[in-house]
Coordinates of C-alpha atoms in Angstrom, one line a residue:
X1 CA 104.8 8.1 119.5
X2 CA 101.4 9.3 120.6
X3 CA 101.1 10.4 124.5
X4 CA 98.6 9.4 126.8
X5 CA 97.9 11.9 130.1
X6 CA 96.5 9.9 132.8
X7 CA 94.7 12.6 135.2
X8 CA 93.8 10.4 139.0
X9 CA 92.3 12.6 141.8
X10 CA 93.9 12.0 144.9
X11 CA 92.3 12.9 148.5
X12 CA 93.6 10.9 151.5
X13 CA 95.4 8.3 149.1
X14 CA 98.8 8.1 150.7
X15 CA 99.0 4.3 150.5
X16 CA 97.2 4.0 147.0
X17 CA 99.5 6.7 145.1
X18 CA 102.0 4.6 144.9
X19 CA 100.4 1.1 143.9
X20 CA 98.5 2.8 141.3
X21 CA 101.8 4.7 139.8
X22 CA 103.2 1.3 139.8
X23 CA 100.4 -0.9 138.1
X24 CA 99.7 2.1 135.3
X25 CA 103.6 2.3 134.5
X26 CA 103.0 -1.9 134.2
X27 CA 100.5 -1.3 131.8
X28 CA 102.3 1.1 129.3
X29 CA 105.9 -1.0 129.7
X30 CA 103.7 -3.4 127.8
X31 CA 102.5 -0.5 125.1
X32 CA 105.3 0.1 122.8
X33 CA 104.2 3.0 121.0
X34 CA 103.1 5.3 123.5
X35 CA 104.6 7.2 126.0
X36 CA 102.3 8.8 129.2
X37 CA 102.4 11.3 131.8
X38 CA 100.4 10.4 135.2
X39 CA 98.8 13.8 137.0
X40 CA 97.8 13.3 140.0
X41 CA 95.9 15.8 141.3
X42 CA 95.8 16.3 145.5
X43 CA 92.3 17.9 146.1
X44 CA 93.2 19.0 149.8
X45 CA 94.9 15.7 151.4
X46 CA 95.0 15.9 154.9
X47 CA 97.7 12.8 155.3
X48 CA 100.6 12.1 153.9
X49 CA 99.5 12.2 149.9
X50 CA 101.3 15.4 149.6
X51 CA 104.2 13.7 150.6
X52 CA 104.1 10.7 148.7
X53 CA 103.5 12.5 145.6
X54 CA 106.3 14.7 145.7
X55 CA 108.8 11.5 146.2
X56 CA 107.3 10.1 143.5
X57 CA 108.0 12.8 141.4
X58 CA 111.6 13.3 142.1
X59 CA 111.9 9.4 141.4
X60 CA 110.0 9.3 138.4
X61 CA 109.9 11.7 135.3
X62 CA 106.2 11.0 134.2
X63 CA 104.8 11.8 137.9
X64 CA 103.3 15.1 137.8
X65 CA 101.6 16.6 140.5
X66 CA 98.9 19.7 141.3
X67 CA 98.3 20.4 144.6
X68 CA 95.0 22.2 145.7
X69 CA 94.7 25.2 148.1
X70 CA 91.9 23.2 149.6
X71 CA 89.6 20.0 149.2
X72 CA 87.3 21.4 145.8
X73 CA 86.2 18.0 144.9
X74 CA 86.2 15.4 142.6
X75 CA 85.0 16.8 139.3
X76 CA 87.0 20.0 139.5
X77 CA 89.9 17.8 140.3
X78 CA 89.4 16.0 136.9
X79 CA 89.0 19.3 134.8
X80 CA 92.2 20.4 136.6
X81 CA 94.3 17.7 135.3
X82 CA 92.9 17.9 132.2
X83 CA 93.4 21.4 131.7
X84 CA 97.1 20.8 132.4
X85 CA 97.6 17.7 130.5
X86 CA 99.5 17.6 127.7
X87 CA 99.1 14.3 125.8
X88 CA 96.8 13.3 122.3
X89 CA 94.4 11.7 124.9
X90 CA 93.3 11.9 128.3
X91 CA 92.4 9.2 130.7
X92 CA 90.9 10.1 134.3
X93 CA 90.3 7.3 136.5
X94 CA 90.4 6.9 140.6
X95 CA 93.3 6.3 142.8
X96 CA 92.1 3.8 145.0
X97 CA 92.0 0.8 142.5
X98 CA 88.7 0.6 141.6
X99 CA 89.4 1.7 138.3
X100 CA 91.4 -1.3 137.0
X101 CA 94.9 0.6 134.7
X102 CA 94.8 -2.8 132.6
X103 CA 91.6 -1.4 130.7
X104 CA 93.6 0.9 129.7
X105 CA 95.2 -1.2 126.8
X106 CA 91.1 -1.7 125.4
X107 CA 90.2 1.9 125.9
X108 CA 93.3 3.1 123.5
X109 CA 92.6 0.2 120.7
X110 CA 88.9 2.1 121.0
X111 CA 90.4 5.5 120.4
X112 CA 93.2 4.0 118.2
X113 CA 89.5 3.1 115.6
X114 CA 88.4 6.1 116.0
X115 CA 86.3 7.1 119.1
X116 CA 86.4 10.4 121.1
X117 CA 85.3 9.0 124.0
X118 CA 85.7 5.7 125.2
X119 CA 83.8 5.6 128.6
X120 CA 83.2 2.6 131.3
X121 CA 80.0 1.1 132.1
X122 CA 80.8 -0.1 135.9
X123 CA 79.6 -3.5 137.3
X124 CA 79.7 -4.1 140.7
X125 CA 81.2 -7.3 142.4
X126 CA 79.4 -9.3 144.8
X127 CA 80.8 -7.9 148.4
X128 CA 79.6 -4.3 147.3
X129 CA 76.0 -4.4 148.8
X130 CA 72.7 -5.0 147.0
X131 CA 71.4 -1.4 148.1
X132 CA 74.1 0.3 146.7
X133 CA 74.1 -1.5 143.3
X134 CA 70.3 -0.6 143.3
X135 CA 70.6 3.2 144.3
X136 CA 72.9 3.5 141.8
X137 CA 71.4 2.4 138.7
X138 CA 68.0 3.9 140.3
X139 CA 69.7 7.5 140.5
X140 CA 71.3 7.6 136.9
X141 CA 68.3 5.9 135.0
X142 CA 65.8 9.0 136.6
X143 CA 68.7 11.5 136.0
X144 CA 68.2 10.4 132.6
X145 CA 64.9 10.6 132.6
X146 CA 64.7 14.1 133.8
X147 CA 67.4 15.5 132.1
X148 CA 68.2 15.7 128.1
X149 CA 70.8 13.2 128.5
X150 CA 71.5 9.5 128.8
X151 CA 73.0 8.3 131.6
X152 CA 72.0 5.1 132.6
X153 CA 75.0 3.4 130.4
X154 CA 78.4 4.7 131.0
X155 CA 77.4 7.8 133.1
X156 CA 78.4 6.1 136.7
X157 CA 81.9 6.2 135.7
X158 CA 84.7 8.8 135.9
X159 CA 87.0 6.0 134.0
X160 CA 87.1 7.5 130.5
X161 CA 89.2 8.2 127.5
X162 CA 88.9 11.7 125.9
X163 CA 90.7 12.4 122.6
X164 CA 92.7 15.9 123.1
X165 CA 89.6 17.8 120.8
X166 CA 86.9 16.8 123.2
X167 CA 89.4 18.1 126.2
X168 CA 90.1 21.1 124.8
X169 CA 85.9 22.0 124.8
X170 CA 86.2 20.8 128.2
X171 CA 88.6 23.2 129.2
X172 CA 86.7 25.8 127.7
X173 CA 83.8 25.4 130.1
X174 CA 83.3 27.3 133.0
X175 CA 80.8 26.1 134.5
X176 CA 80.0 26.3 138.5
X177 CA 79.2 23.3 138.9
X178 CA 80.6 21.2 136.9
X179 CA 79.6 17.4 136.0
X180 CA 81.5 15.7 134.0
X181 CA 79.7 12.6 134.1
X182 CA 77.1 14.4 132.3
X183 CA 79.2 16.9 129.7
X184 CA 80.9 13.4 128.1
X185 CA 77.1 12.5 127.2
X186 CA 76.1 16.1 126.3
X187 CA 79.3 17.1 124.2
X188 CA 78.5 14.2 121.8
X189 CA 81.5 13.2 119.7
X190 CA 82.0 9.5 118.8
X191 CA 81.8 7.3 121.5
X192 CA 81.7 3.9 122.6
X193 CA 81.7 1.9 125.8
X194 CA 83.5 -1.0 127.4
X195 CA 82.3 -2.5 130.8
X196 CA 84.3 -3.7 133.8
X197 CA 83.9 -5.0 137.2
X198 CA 85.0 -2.5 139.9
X199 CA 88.4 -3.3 141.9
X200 CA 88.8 -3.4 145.2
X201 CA 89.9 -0.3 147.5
X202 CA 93.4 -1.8 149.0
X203 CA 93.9 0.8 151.4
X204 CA 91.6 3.4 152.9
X205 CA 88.4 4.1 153.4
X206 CA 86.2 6.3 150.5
X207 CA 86.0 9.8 151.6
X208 CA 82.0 9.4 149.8
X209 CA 79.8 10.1 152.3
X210 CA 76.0 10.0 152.3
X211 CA 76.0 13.7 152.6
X212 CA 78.7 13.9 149.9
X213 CA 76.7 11.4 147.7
X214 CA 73.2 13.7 147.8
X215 CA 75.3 16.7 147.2
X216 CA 76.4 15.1 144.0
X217 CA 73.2 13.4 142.9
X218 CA 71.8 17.0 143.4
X219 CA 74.9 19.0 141.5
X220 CA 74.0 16.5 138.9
X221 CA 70.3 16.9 138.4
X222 CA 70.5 20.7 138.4
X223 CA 73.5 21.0 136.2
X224 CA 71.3 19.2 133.6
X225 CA 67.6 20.0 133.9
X226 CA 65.6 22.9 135.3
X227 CA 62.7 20.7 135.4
X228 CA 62.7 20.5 139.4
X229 CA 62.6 24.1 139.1
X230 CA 59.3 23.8 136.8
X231 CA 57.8 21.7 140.2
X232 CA 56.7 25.2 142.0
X233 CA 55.2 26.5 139.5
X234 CA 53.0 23.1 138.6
X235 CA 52.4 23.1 142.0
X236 CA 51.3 26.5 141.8
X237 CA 49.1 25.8 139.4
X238 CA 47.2 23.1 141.0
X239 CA 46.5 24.9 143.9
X240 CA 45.3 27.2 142.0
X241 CA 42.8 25.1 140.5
X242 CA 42.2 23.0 143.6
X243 CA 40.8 26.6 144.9
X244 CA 38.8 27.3 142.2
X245 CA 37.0 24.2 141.9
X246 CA 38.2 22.3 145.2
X247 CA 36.4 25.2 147.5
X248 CA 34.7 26.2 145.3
X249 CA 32.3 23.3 145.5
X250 CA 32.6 23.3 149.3
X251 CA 31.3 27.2 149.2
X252 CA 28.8 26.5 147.1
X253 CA 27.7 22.8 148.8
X254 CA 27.7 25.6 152.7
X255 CA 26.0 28.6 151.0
X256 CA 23.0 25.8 149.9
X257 CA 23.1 23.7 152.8
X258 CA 23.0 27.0 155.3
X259 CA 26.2 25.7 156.7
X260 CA 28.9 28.4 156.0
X261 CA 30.7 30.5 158.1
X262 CA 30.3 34.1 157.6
X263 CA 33.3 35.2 156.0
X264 CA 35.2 32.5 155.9
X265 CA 34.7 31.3 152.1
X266 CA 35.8 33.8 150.8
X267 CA 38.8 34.6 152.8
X268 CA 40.5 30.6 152.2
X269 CA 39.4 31.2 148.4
X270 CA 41.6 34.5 148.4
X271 CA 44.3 33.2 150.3
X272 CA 44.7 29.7 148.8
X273 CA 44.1 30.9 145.3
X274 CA 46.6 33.8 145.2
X275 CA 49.4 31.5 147.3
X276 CA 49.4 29.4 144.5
X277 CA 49.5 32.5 142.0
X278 CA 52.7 33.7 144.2
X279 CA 54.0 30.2 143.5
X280 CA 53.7 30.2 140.1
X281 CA 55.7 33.7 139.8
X282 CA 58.1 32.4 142.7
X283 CA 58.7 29.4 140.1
X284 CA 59.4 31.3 136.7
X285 CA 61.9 33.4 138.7
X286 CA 63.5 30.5 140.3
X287 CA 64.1 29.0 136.7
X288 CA 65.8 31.6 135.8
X289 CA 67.5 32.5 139.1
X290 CA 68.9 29.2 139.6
X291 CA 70.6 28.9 136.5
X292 CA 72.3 32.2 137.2
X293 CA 73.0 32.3 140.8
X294 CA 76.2 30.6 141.1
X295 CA 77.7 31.1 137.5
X296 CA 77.7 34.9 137.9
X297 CA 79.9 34.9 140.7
X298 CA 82.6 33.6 137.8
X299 CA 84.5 32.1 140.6
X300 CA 87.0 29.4 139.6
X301 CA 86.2 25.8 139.8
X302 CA 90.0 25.0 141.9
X303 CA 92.9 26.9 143.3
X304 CA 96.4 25.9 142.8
X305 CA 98.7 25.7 145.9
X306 CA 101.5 24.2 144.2
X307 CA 102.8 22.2 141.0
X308 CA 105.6 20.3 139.3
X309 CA 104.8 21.0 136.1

């Protein structure tokens, strides 16, 4: 019997935990020849998660838990569980019921024909607000464009299925920021998609703000292109050629007119030309600069508090 690890991030989900526990163990009393493990993984709860996921545990041998030291995030939540998880393939999906577990049956037949990664393309129903729908598909299609993967099918989506190989080059990453959105386009491996219409949260509220929301838009633009970084120094450039021939015309139109100010030519020339110069320097070093910044410091991407497992 193959085993399937189903990895669910958990932050403020004290009255989801258990629904979702119950409609996943649903799913697989309906799929004979597979058994599953569900990790949930409590990225710095400040309710009663903890709690709930500890008496769920006791009750029920598949519940595994990791508990952060603090609230990490999202992503590194995901590459915790999968680092831990034991089984031939690896779902992640949310724990407020978004992610409907009865996919889960068409994901495996995917993987069962021989796909590595069987990722989600999300729809949205009708109560979720025009502007949201919009900003979303907006974001990933110039993410796309900007970066050197696609990501305007399947890349708004944490619901996945990862054969074991592809997780074991994911746990081999170590990157600072990571995106995992992004690494199941970049990896490659055989993949193939299956759309669904988003769930309803039952309980709570999502802990995405707008602030949260930029921060990842931005973690996902950097960790895939450097060509924002490339900006300063284009912009450097044209400065510097808007000095040259931008005053330089005006000098030229003052010195034959008798209208220029003694001096003063020449000192915007120097100054506009050679800020643009620093910006084109400022720019090469911030290509490289930004790409090493954070990954130097070789912290880790989580901290374990506590486990079952």
């Amino acid at each position: 019997m193959k085993k399937i690890s189903i990895v669910i991030p958990a932050h403020n989900e004290e009255d989801n935990v258990v629904l979702i526990h119950q409609r996943v163990k649903e799913v697989f009393a309906k799929l004979k020849n597979y058994t599953f493990e569900i990790i949930f993984v409590n990225d710095g709860s400040r309710d009663q998660t903890q709690a709930k996921l500890e008496q769920l545990a006791m009750n029920f041998e598949e519940v595994k838990f990791i508990e952060f030291s603090r609230n990490f995030g999202h992503q590194p939540a995901v590459k915790a569980g999968m680092d831990l998880s034991t089984g031939n393939a690896v779902i992640s999906m949310d724990a407020d019921l978004q992610h409907p577990p009865e996919l889960i049956p068409d994901m495996i037949k995917k993987w069962e024909e021989g796909f590595d990664i069987i990722y989600t393309i999300r729809t949205y129903p009708k109560q979720i607000s025009a502007f949201k729908r919009k900003t979303s598909t907006i974001y990933y299609k110039f993410l796309s464009a900007i970066s050197d993967v696609n990501l305007s099918e399947g890349g708004g989506s944490d619901f996945r299925l990862m054969d074991a190989s592809v997780v074991g080059v994911v746990r081999n990453m170590n990157e600072a920021d990571i995106f995992l959105r992004g690494l199941s386009n970049w990896m490659g491996f055989r993949r193939a998609g299956i759309r669904f219409t988003a769930g309803e949260r039952t309980f709570g509220e999502s802990s995405y703000n707008l602030k949260k929301m930029m921060k990842f838009a931005f973690t996902g633009i950097t960790a895939f292109s450097v060509k924002p970084l490339y900006l300063a120094a284009y912009l450097g450039f044209i400065f510097s050629v808007f000095s040259i021939f931008g005053y330089g015309i005006y000098v030229v139109h003052s010195f034959i007119t008798k209208t220029e100010i003694s001096g003063w030519a020449s000192l915007i020339m120097t100054v506009v030309f050679f800020g643009g110069l620093q910006l084109i320097i400022m720019g090469i070093i911030g290509i490289y600069l930004g790409k090493i910044f954070k990954q130097v410091k070789e912290r880790p991407n989580y901290i374990i508090r506590s486990k079952n497992f």
